[in-house]
Amino acid sequence: MSAAARPLVEQPPDREPWPVMRGEHPAAALTDHLLAPLWRSSPTWWLLFGLSSLGTLLLLFTVTYTVARGIGVWGNNIPVAWAFAITNFVWWIGIGHAGTFISAFLILLNQRWRGSINRVAEAMTIFALVNAALFPLLHLGRPWFFYWLIPYPATMGVWPNFKSALPWDVAAVTTYFTVSLLFWFLGLVPDLASARDRAPSRLKRLVYGVFAMGWRGSGFQWQRYRVAYVLLAALATPLVISVHSVVSLDFSIAQLPGWHSTIFPPYFVVGAIYSGLAMVFVLLLPLRRAFGLYDIVTEAHLSAMAKLMLAMGLMLAYSYVVEIFMSWYSADFAEQYTYLTARPAGPYAIAYWIMTVLNVVTPQLFWVRRFRTSTRVLFLASIGILVGMWMERFIIIVTSLNRDFLTSSWHIYMPTWVDWGILAGSLGLFGFLFLLFVRFVPSVAISEVKELSIELGRDGAELAGAAGDA
Amino acid sequence: MRERTWSAGAYLAEFDSADALTRAAHAMEESGYSLLETYSPVPVAHGLRRSTSRLPIAVFIVGALGGLASYLIQWYANAYSYPLDIGGRPSHAVPAFLIPTFEGTVLSAALAAFFGFFIVARLPQPYHPVFDIDGFERATVDRYWLAIDAADDRSSPDLTPRELHRLDPLRVVRLEGGS
C-alpha cells in the first residue's frame, strides 16, 4: 500500500492496485478546492443542519427531563440496572476508535493513503466521545456530583475507589478525549494557516488567524511539528487498544454469566474498530460526493478500509464462536444457559439474531472486489454493521442482567420513550457537530494531501512527464 | 537552533517548487551563509541542517512523572488516607492501580508533546515581520521562500541579492520592517 513506491501509471478503474490519487492537482487549485466549503454553504447543508438541530433539541429535552425527574423515567431497574445508557456509551465510544486507528496506527505504519481521510475520522472520534461521555454521567443519577469521580482533597475526607471500574473509565475516557482533541488540533494548525491566508474577508481572516496561532510554515516549525505529531500518534496508538479494553473490564470483572470472560478486552477492541470504520464510511461517502473528493479519496481508500472492515468482522465472528464454545466447555450451568438458551432463544432473541446476521454476514460481501468499491454497497453495509454493533452492546448488557443466577429475580427490560429519545437525540447531536465541522474546519488534511501530490508527481509541476493521466 | 527573529535588511527569495527551494537552500549553505530559514506549505524533505529536537526527552520525562504521580495519588487515596476494607482485599491493590497509572502516563506525555511543541515553536505568535511581505500569504499555499538574516556574517546588500538572483527565484525582496 506504499504510495511512494507505486508506479505513477493510471490504472483502469476495475484493476488493483488503484492509485491513491487521480488527476493533476496544482497546489493552489487543490488548496482552494479543499477550502471551498468554508466560504459558502449549500441548501443541502442547511437542510441537514436543520434536521440535526431538531435532533439536538430532542436530546436537550430528554436529558433535561431525565435530570429533572430522575432516572426513573428510563426503563432500567434492578436487575437490569444498565440498559440503554450503557449500551449507547459502549457503542459511541467504540465508534470513536476508528478515528484514532486511522490517524495514529496508520501513520506509524507509514500508510500514506490515510492523509485524505484522517481528518474526518478524527473529528468523528471527538464527536462520538462527546456523546459517549454523556451517558455514564446521566446514568450516575445525580450528574451534578460527577466531580466526586475526580480525586481531589474533599472536606468529606473520602476518595474515589480506584479498585472499582468506574474511576478506570473516567481515566480512560478523559485521557482518550484529551489526546484525540490535541492530536486533531495539532494536525489542523497548518491547514488553518492556509484558511487564514485564503480567507475572502477580513473577519474570516482574523478568526482563522487566531486559530492558526501564527503558523508560518518555517522549516524549523515544520521539523518540530513533525516530531510532535509523530510523538502524539505514538502516544495515541496504545489508547486504541486500551480504552475499549478498560471499558470491557466494567463487564468482565463482574461475575455475571455473559460478562465474566477473559476474551472481553480484545473482543471489545475489535468490535470498536469495526463499528468505527462503518461510521467513517457513513460520513465519508456523502462527503466525498458533496465536496467532489473523488480524486483524493479513490477506490484505493474505499477498498483498503473495506478490507480492514472484513478483517475486523472475521475477528468478531471468531470471538462470537469462542464465547459460545467456552460457555459449553466451562460446563457451568449458568454460562451454558446464557449463551446456548437465553440469548438465541430467550426474550431478546430477535436482537440476538439481528446482531449475528448483520455483524457476521454483512462483511462477507467484501470478499468481492466489486463490492469493496461500490459506494452504495459500502454505505448500506456500514449502516447494517452500525445497527448490528448496537445490538451486540444491547445483547451483552441486557441479556446478561435480565436472567442471572436466580430465576426469582428475572425481569424483562423494556425501554421507555425517554430512552429512545436520548438515543435519537445523541445521533442528532453527532450530526450537528459533524455538520458544523465540515462547514467551518478543513475536512481534509490539505498540507498532507499536497505533500502526497508532490511526491506522486501529481501537482501539475511537470505536465510533460505525466502524459496519459486523466 | 532556534528560529531567528528577523531584522530589517533580511533578504527573502520566492520559489515555485520544493525542489527549487531545496537546491537554493543547499547552495546558500555551501556559499557560507548560516542564518538561513525556509518557509513552505509542506515540509521540505531535505531542508537545512538542523539540530535534533529534544522534545522526545521532555515528553518521556513528563510522561514518567505523570505516571508516578497517578500511582501515588491512588496509593495515597486508597491505601494511606482512607483505606477501605472490602472483603479483606488488600487496600494497596497494584493491578487495579496500574490502569489509571497507564492513562495518567499517556495523558501527561501527550500534554507535554502538544504544549512542548507550541513552546519550542514559539507559537502562538500573531505578528511576524515576514507577514509584511506582499504575497507572503502564498507560503501556506503554493510558494516556497528562502530567507537570509541581515545579521548573517556573509550577508551584504551588494552580494546577497545577486547570489539569490543567481538561484533563479521568482523574485527577491528585502525586509524593511522587522524587530
XYZ file of C-alpha atoms in Angstrom:
649
model
C 0.000 0.000 0.000
C 3.044 2.259 -0.035
C 2.055 5.125 -2.272
C 5.513 6.389 -2.986
C 6.808 3.075 -4.257
C 3.993 2.560 -6.725
C 4.472 3.343 -10.421
C 2.687 6.520 -11.430
C 0.652 4.968 -14.220
C -3.088 5.480 -14.216
C -4.822 2.177 -13.597
C -8.059 1.230 -15.288
C -10.791 1.568 -12.671
C -11.515 -2.162 -12.404
C -7.965 -3.224 -11.652
C -5.959 -3.183 -8.478
C -3.815 -1.550 -7.278
C -5.763 1.647 -7.619
C -3.912 4.955 -7.416
C -4.232 6.786 -4.095
C -4.666 9.991 -6.061
C -6.058 10.802 -9.503
C -5.555 13.676 -11.872
C -3.282 16.706 -11.825
C -3.640 18.980 -8.836
C -1.601 22.181 -8.782
C -1.153 23.189 -5.150
C -3.148 26.436 -5.307
C -6.156 24.862 -7.032
C -6.116 21.901 -4.650
C -5.972 24.207 -1.618
C -8.851 26.307 -2.917
C -10.918 23.243 -3.749
C -10.487 21.784 -0.279
C -11.126 25.115 1.424
C -14.201 25.954 -0.676
C -16.763 24.526 1.808
C -15.520 27.034 4.401
C -16.574 30.030 2.349
C -20.046 29.042 1.206
C -22.836 26.778 2.374
C -25.368 24.846 0.332
C -29.126 24.210 0.651
C -28.391 20.534 1.416
C -26.143 21.587 4.267
C -28.870 23.828 5.701
C -31.440 21.050 5.378
C -29.257 18.506 7.171
C -28.232 21.098 9.717
C -31.876 21.861 10.441
C -32.695 18.182 10.903
C -29.750 17.539 13.194
C -30.603 20.677 15.176
C -34.031 19.204 15.808
C -32.325 16.010 17.000
C -30.112 18.060 19.303
C -33.184 19.799 20.721
C -34.723 16.381 21.351
C -31.574 15.398 23.239
C -31.677 18.592 25.296
C -35.317 17.995 26.118
C -34.966 14.323 27.095
C -31.808 14.986 29.108
C -33.438 17.893 30.950
C -36.459 15.705 31.639
C -34.202 12.921 32.950
C -32.257 15.264 35.216
C -35.397 16.978 36.497
C -37.404 13.807 37.155
C -34.613 11.343 37.942
C -33.552 8.254 36.003
C -36.758 6.501 36.968
C -38.091 7.835 33.680
C -35.816 5.298 31.969
C -36.864 1.670 31.611
C -33.928 0.188 33.509
C -34.379 -1.074 37.046
C -32.856 -3.835 39.191
C -31.771 -6.354 37.984
C -31.350 -4.609 34.608
C -29.533 -1.635 36.102
C -27.560 -0.954 32.919
C -29.539 -0.744 29.749
C -29.788 1.876 27.018
C -27.454 4.333 28.706
C -24.531 1.927 28.943
C -25.342 0.360 25.554
C -25.134 3.813 23.995
C -21.965 4.613 25.929
C -20.168 1.487 24.753
C -21.466 1.882 21.198
C -20.409 5.525 20.836
C -17.033 5.036 22.411
C -16.414 2.092 20.103
C -17.225 4.238 17.082
C -14.608 6.688 18.256
C -11.890 4.064 17.925
C -11.637 4.053 14.147
C -10.562 7.694 14.156
C -7.510 7.031 16.260
C -6.897 3.787 14.437
C -6.817 5.551 11.067
C -4.882 8.597 12.182
C -2.413 7.161 14.684
C -1.952 3.479 13.865
C -1.677 4.084 10.143
C 0.785 6.974 10.448
C 3.142 4.753 12.422
C 2.785 2.075 9.731
C 3.543 4.765 7.138
C 0.275 4.237 5.244
C 0.219 7.420 3.187
C -3.379 6.991 1.983
C -4.620 7.947 5.421
C -3.944 11.629 4.653
C -7.186 12.032 2.692
C -9.449 10.607 5.367
C -7.764 11.073 8.734
C -9.276 14.492 9.473
C -12.841 13.215 9.049
C -12.068 10.150 11.154
C -10.504 12.219 13.937
C -13.453 14.613 14.037
C -15.764 11.615 14.196
C -13.788 10.302 17.191
C -14.149 13.549 19.097
C -17.878 13.909 18.446
C -18.527 10.243 19.258
C -16.678 10.706 22.558
C -18.746 13.786 23.407
C -21.829 11.596 23.028
C -20.287 8.652 24.861
C -19.267 10.715 27.892
C -22.827 11.974 28.285
C -24.291 8.564 29.117
C -22.341 7.408 32.180
C -22.746 10.904 33.605
C -26.519 10.765 33.232
C -26.507 7.190 34.492
C -24.909 8.382 37.736
C -28.397 9.531 38.659
C -27.124 12.765 40.168
C -24.896 14.014 37.361
C -24.225 17.291 39.166
C -21.971 15.323 41.532
C -19.828 13.955 38.683
C -16.759 15.652 40.165
C -16.807 13.131 43.006
C -15.158 10.798 40.483
C -12.094 13.022 40.374
C -9.551 12.570 43.179
C -9.417 15.904 44.972
C -8.920 16.639 48.678
C -12.562 16.995 49.659
C -13.738 18.189 53.061
C -15.679 14.901 53.298
C -12.350 13.111 53.526
C -13.326 10.318 51.123
C -11.731 9.430 47.812
C -12.785 7.601 44.660
C -12.246 3.855 44.987
C -9.606 3.054 42.383
C -10.269 -0.652 42.726
C -13.629 -0.050 41.046
C -14.025 0.042 37.275
C -15.805 3.408 37.257
C -12.728 5.570 38.010
C -10.855 3.476 35.395
C -13.446 4.524 32.843
C -13.111 8.133 33.886
C -9.336 7.947 33.492
C -9.533 6.094 30.167
C -12.216 8.258 28.574
C -10.880 11.651 29.680
C -7.391 10.676 28.527
C -8.718 9.452 25.213
C -10.794 12.568 24.645
C -7.966 14.940 25.562
C -5.354 13.151 23.446
C -7.733 12.929 20.461
C -8.510 16.629 20.710
C -4.839 17.636 20.948
C -3.908 15.379 18.044
C -6.737 16.758 15.927
C -5.876 20.375 16.661
C -2.161 19.899 16.048
C -2.966 18.337 12.678
C -5.200 21.294 11.867
C -2.714 24.100 12.506
C -1.059 24.261 9.036
C -4.461 23.960 7.332
C -5.930 26.724 9.475
C -2.997 28.869 8.339
C -3.917 28.086 4.710
C -7.510 29.069 5.504
C -6.253 32.309 7.081
C -4.202 33.112 4.004
C -7.030 32.314 1.574
C -9.876 33.886 3.567
C -12.149 36.067 1.419
C -12.999 38.569 4.169
C -11.173 40.343 6.954
C -13.336 38.791 9.670
C -12.710 35.236 8.445
C -9.022 36.011 8.090
C -8.988 37.187 11.699
C -10.874 34.155 13.067
C -8.790 31.572 11.205
C -5.703 33.630 12.019
C -6.402 33.320 15.740
C -6.774 29.535 15.500
C -3.741 29.185 13.210
C -1.712 30.661 16.093
C 0.672 32.483 13.766
C 1.851 29.415 11.880
C 4.089 30.456 9.000
C 5.498 27.144 7.807
C 9.147 27.849 8.556
C 11.488 24.918 8.212
C 12.089 24.983 11.954
C 8.367 24.878 12.718
C 7.783 22.050 10.251
C 10.591 19.953 11.640
C 9.471 20.326 15.270
C 5.862 19.891 14.174
C 6.587 16.521 12.609
C 8.372 15.395 15.756
C 5.441 16.417 17.956
C 2.878 14.925 15.572
C 4.550 11.533 15.398
C 5.021 11.575 19.181
C 1.312 12.214 19.655
C 0.493 9.454 17.170
C 2.716 7.063 19.080
C 1.008 8.049 22.330
C -2.487 7.733 20.853
C -1.807 4.263 19.421
C -1.861 2.354 22.732
C -5.102 4.185 23.507
C -6.785 2.451 20.552
C -6.147 -0.813 22.348
C -6.535 0.343 25.933
C -9.722 2.408 26.003
C -12.152 -0.257 24.952
C -10.190 -2.833 26.937
C -10.815 -0.744 30.053
C -14.479 -0.347 29.118
C -14.735 -4.127 28.706
C -13.316 -4.584 32.217
C -16.506 -2.945 33.540
C -18.123 -6.179 32.423
C -15.502 -8.871 32.699
C -14.545 -8.169 36.334
C -18.168 -8.890 37.290
C -19.218 -12.477 37.939
C -22.293 -12.415 35.736
C -22.628 -15.134 33.085
C -22.139 -13.441 29.729
C -19.772 -10.865 31.220
C -17.195 -12.800 33.215
C -14.770 -13.678 30.443
C -11.120 -13.056 29.608
C -11.862 -12.647 25.908
C -13.609 -9.336 26.532
C -10.780 -6.812 26.043
C -9.701 -7.945 22.539
C -13.295 -8.750 21.603
C -14.398 -5.233 22.510
C -11.477 -3.577 20.735
C -12.176 -5.472 17.516
C -15.871 -4.590 17.674
C -14.976 -0.970 18.360
C -12.737 -0.577 15.322
C -15.292 -2.463 13.242
C -18.172 -0.126 14.100
C -15.892 2.897 13.820
C -14.843 2.004 10.279
C -18.517 1.620 9.407
C -19.207 5.117 10.755
C -16.268 6.511 8.765
C -17.905 5.151 5.600
C -21.290 6.580 6.548
C -19.722 10.045 6.923
C -17.077 9.889 4.221
C -19.118 8.622 1.274
C -21.627 11.523 1.257
C -18.807 13.977 1.942
C -16.815 12.630 -0.995
C -19.773 13.320 -3.232
C -20.721 16.692 -1.760
C -17.214 18.168 -1.849
C -16.032 16.413 -5.025
C -13.247 14.448 -3.376
C -13.193 11.633 -5.936
C -9.623 12.373 -6.957
C -8.188 12.181 -3.468
C -10.495 9.588 -1.889
C -10.172 6.885 -4.518
C -11.074 3.230 -4.808
C -7.763 2.549 -3.088
C -9.104 4.139 0.108
C -12.506 2.503 -0.061
C -11.044 -0.890 -0.806
C -8.395 -0.664 1.920
C -10.995 0.288 4.531
C -13.413 -2.379 3.313
C -10.660 -4.959 3.727
C -9.991 -3.699 7.246
C -13.693 -3.982 7.968
C -13.739 -7.540 6.635
C -10.774 -8.448 8.831
C -12.439 -6.939 11.904
C -15.713 -8.694 11.040
C -13.948 -12.033 10.849
C -12.222 -11.486 14.178
C -15.550 -10.517 15.698
C -17.200 -13.664 14.314
C -14.341 -15.670 15.798
C -14.986 -14.017 19.178
C -18.659 -14.965 18.986
C -17.740 -18.587 18.283
C -15.152 -18.698 21.070
C -17.639 -17.225 23.551
C -20.168 -19.920 22.748
C -17.567 -22.669 22.801
C -16.150 -21.532 26.140
C -19.593 -21.460 27.725
C -20.118 -25.086 26.668
C -16.581 -26.095 27.623
C -16.852 -24.450 31.067
C -19.555 -26.997 31.989
C -21.039 -24.214 34.094
C -24.812 -24.303 34.070
C -25.392 -20.539 34.243
C -22.838 -19.864 31.481
C -24.344 -22.510 29.225
C -27.841 -21.234 29.856
C -26.904 -17.641 28.939
C -25.060 -18.466 25.721
C -26.923 -21.513 24.472
C -30.505 -20.783 25.542
C -31.213 -17.263 26.790
C -29.504 -15.347 24.003
C -30.503 -17.354 20.903
C -33.979 -18.318 22.141
C -34.814 -16.008 25.042
C -36.968 -12.876 25.131
C -34.357 -10.822 23.256
C -33.713 -13.462 20.574
C -34.702 -11.019 17.805
C -31.940 -8.591 18.792
C -29.504 -11.525 19.036
C -30.237 -12.747 15.520
C -30.178 -9.226 14.063
C -26.765 -8.817 15.660
C -25.456 -12.148 14.372
C -26.681 -11.702 10.820
C -25.637 -8.066 10.434
C -22.238 -8.413 12.065
C -21.182 -11.788 10.709
C -22.827 -11.997 7.288
C -22.587 -8.358 6.075
C -18.781 -8.090 5.957
C -18.580 -11.267 3.851
C -19.700 -9.042 0.947
C -16.238 -7.556 0.934
C -14.627 -10.722 -0.329
C -15.933 -9.481 -3.688
C -13.782 -6.750 -5.217
C -16.720 -5.005 -6.867
C -18.485 -4.537 -3.529
C -15.383 -3.097 -1.882
C -15.561 -0.083 -4.174
C -19.294 0.235 -4.669
C -20.358 3.280 -2.660
C -23.939 2.052 -2.412
C -22.972 -1.366 -1.021
C -20.425 0.182 1.336
C -22.912 2.709 2.655
C -25.721 0.214 3.268
C -23.392 -2.429 4.709
C -21.940 0.188 7.069
C -25.370 1.168 8.333
C -26.114 -2.533 8.840
C -22.900 -3.007 10.797
C -23.628 0.026 12.977
C -27.059 -1.364 13.825
C -25.567 -4.820 14.405
C -22.930 -3.446 16.738
C -25.514 -1.508 18.720
C -27.482 -4.764 19.076
C -24.317 -6.514 20.265
C -23.840 -3.997 23.084
C -27.519 -4.331 23.967
C -27.352 -8.145 23.991
C -24.218 -8.246 26.140
C -25.693 -5.844 28.687
C -29.375 -6.674 28.849
C -29.497 -10.451 28.341
C -26.811 -10.978 30.977
C -28.608 -8.822 33.520
C -32.204 -9.799 32.930
C -31.664 -13.514 33.603
C -28.870 -14.220 36.056
C -28.461 -16.964 38.650
C -31.792 -16.599 40.478
C -34.941 -17.202 38.443
C -36.942 -15.325 41.077
C -35.185 -12.083 40.151
C -35.620 -12.437 36.387
C -37.078 -9.358 34.801
C -37.959 -8.170 31.312
C -36.463 -4.829 30.408
C -38.314 -2.513 28.034
C -37.044 0.936 27.037
C -39.297 3.962 27.549
C -39.814 6.862 25.143
C -37.140 8.784 27.060
C -34.593 6.019 26.325
C -35.432 6.144 22.625
C -35.470 9.946 22.674
C -31.965 10.155 24.145
C -30.601 7.637 21.624
C -32.168 9.505 18.679
C -31.081 12.814 20.174
C -27.483 11.668 20.523
C -27.458 10.802 16.815
C -28.790 14.306 16.214
C -26.027 15.891 18.287
C -23.426 13.835 16.433
C -24.763 15.044 13.086
C -24.993 18.620 14.364
C -21.352 18.680 15.456
C -20.169 16.924 12.309
C -22.013 19.357 10.036
C -20.508 22.327 11.867
C -17.123 20.673 11.427
C -17.397 20.200 7.640
C -18.648 23.770 7.242
C -16.048 25.612 9.339
C -12.967 23.386 9.509
C -10.930 21.982 6.590
C -12.276 18.416 6.443
C -9.297 17.050 4.531
C -5.701 17.367 5.733
C -4.727 19.836 2.994
C -0.995 20.004 3.665
C -0.713 16.217 3.805
C -2.625 15.755 0.562
C -0.486 18.441 -1.088
C 2.662 16.712 0.110
C 1.394 13.443 -1.324
C 0.528 15.064 -4.650
C 4.059 16.447 -4.902
C 5.558 13.091 -4.005
C 3.445 11.297 -6.599
C 4.219 13.977 -9.203
C 0.548 14.912 -9.376
C 0.972 18.583 -8.532
C 0.962 19.593 -12.200
C 4.535 20.861 -11.996
C 5.832 18.502 -14.667
C 2.936 18.189 -17.070
C 5.155 16.733 -19.754
C 6.093 13.742 -17.633
C 2.527 12.915 -16.729
C 1.063 12.262 -20.169
C -1.777 9.766 -20.212
C -3.262 10.926 -16.936
C -6.961 11.567 -16.742
C 18.942 26.024 16.572
C 16.035 28.310 17.252
C 14.085 30.099 14.634
C 15.513 33.562 14.016
C 13.866 36.870 14.726
C 14.277 38.758 11.516
C 15.741 42.213 11.474
C 15.404 44.900 8.807
C 17.637 44.154 5.878
C 16.934 40.441 5.711
C 16.580 39.077 2.173
C 13.906 36.645 1.068
C 13.679 34.827 -2.256
C 10.477 33.274 -3.560
C 10.449 29.953 -5.450
C 7.675 27.969 -7.064
C 8.619 24.437 -6.066
C 10.008 22.478 -3.155
C 12.867 21.230 -5.341
C 13.929 24.747 -6.286
C 13.857 25.760 -2.626
C 15.900 22.752 -1.566
C 18.514 23.426 -4.241
C 18.703 27.115 -3.303
C 18.950 26.403 0.425
C 21.793 23.958 -0.108
C 23.594 26.325 -2.468
C 23.400 29.220 0.001
C 24.527 26.993 2.832
C 27.522 25.937 0.769
C 28.445 29.543 -0.040
C 28.861 30.122 3.684
C 25.569 31.564 4.906
C 24.490 30.265 8.285
C 21.434 32.291 9.357
C 19.005 30.765 6.855
C 15.386 29.775 7.092
C 12.863 28.251 4.707
C 9.112 28.799 4.502
C 6.951 26.247 2.752
C 3.350 24.981 2.530
C 4.518 21.373 3.013
C 7.535 20.091 4.922
C 10.648 20.236 2.739
C 12.104 16.749 2.675
C 15.796 17.630 2.527
C 15.891 21.048 4.085
C 18.536 22.847 6.023
C 20.771 21.165 8.550
C 19.060 21.377 11.922
C 19.655 20.315 15.467
C 17.801 17.238 16.701
C 14.669 18.035 18.666
C 14.888 17.476 22.402
C 11.091 17.243 22.601
C 11.025 13.415 22.871
C 13.199 13.577 26.003
C 10.907 16.147 27.611
C 7.875 14.052 26.700
C 9.457 10.962 28.232
C 10.296 12.740 31.480
C 6.866 14.378 31.853
C 5.153 11.068 30.983
C 7.168 9.184 33.589
C 6.455 11.817 36.239
C 2.755 11.791 35.308
C 2.615 8.028 35.697
C 4.365 8.213 39.032
C 2.002 10.939 40.237
C -1.034 8.900 39.115
C 0.151 5.920 41.094
C 0.958 7.986 44.171
C -2.461 9.670 44.123
C -4.155 6.261 44.146
C -1.873 4.906 46.810
C -2.443 7.984 48.976
C -6.206 7.952 48.467
C -6.961 4.242 48.821
C -4.082 2.795 50.843
C -2.939 5.635 53.099
C -5.513 8.389 53.625
C -8.739 6.407 53.657
C -8.239 2.633 53.321
C -11.459 0.713 52.771
C -11.628 -2.926 53.799
C -13.855 -4.599 51.237
C -13.988 -8.339 51.883
C -10.426 -8.374 53.186
C -8.912 -7.368 49.838
C -5.606 -5.503 50.042
C -6.038 -1.737 50.154
C -2.793 -1.315 48.207
C -4.014 -3.049 45.028
C -1.215 -2.874 42.454
C -3.047 -4.495 39.479
C -6.059 -2.201 39.860
C -3.903 0.901 40.246
C -1.964 0.146 37.069
C -4.858 1.095 34.797
C -5.180 4.750 35.893
C -1.369 4.858 36.085
C -1.143 3.934 32.404
C -3.760 6.527 31.488
C -2.025 9.194 33.567
C 1.275 8.441 31.830
C -0.194 8.767 28.349
C -2.150 11.878 29.259
C 0.788 13.775 30.712
C 3.102 12.705 27.889
C 0.556 13.865 25.290
C 0.084 17.199 27.042
C 3.865 17.587 27.124
C 4.163 16.827 23.393
C 1.401 19.288 22.498
C 2.385 22.219 24.711
C 6.058 21.423 24.257
C 5.672 21.909 20.526
C 3.986 25.293 20.920
C 6.683 26.380 23.353
C 9.641 25.385 21.165
C 7.952 26.722 18.027
C 7.247 29.999 19.886
C 3.570 29.887 18.993
C 1.091 31.492 19.236
C 2.761 34.486 17.674
C 0.210 36.703 15.944
C 2.717 39.004 14.242
C 5.941 38.225 12.486
C 7.934 40.596 10.221
C 7.686 38.219 7.243
C 3.908 38.716 7.214
C 4.568 42.282 5.999
C 5.814 40.975 2.651
C 3.191 41.397 -0.005
C 2.272 37.931 -1.322
C 3.805 36.017 1.571
C 0.323 34.516 2.157
C 1.121 32.039 -0.558
C 3.787 30.465 1.656
C 0.977 28.322 3.113
C -0.492 27.595 -0.318
C 1.976 27.005 -3.139
C 5.078 29.189 -2.776
C 8.427 28.418 -1.185
C 10.618 31.059 0.419
C 14.261 31.178 1.443
C 15.266 33.841 3.964
C 18.703 35.132 4.945
C 19.010 37.194 8.087
C 20.725 40.581 7.970
C 22.818 39.525 10.979
C 24.472 36.762 8.935
C 28.232 37.353 8.745
C 28.255 36.902 4.979
C 25.145 38.920 4.262
C 25.713 42.217 2.485
C 23.491 44.487 0.375
C 25.847 44.121 -2.602
C 26.438 40.399 -2.543
C 23.374 38.648 -1.131
C 20.683 39.820 -3.615
C 22.971 38.933 -6.503
C 23.672 35.488 -5.119
C 19.969 34.916 -4.579
C 19.103 36.037 -8.105
C 21.573 33.515 -9.459
C 19.393 30.732 -7.991
C 16.594 31.656 -10.395
C 13.893 32.696 -7.913
C 10.581 34.314 -8.886
C 11.704 37.439 -7.025
C 13.937 38.666 -4.208
C 12.642 41.045 -1.554
C 14.329 42.983 1.219
C 12.602 43.075 4.581
C 12.103 46.701 5.584
C 10.427 46.404 8.996
C 11.336 43.763 11.484
C 12.292 43.745 15.113
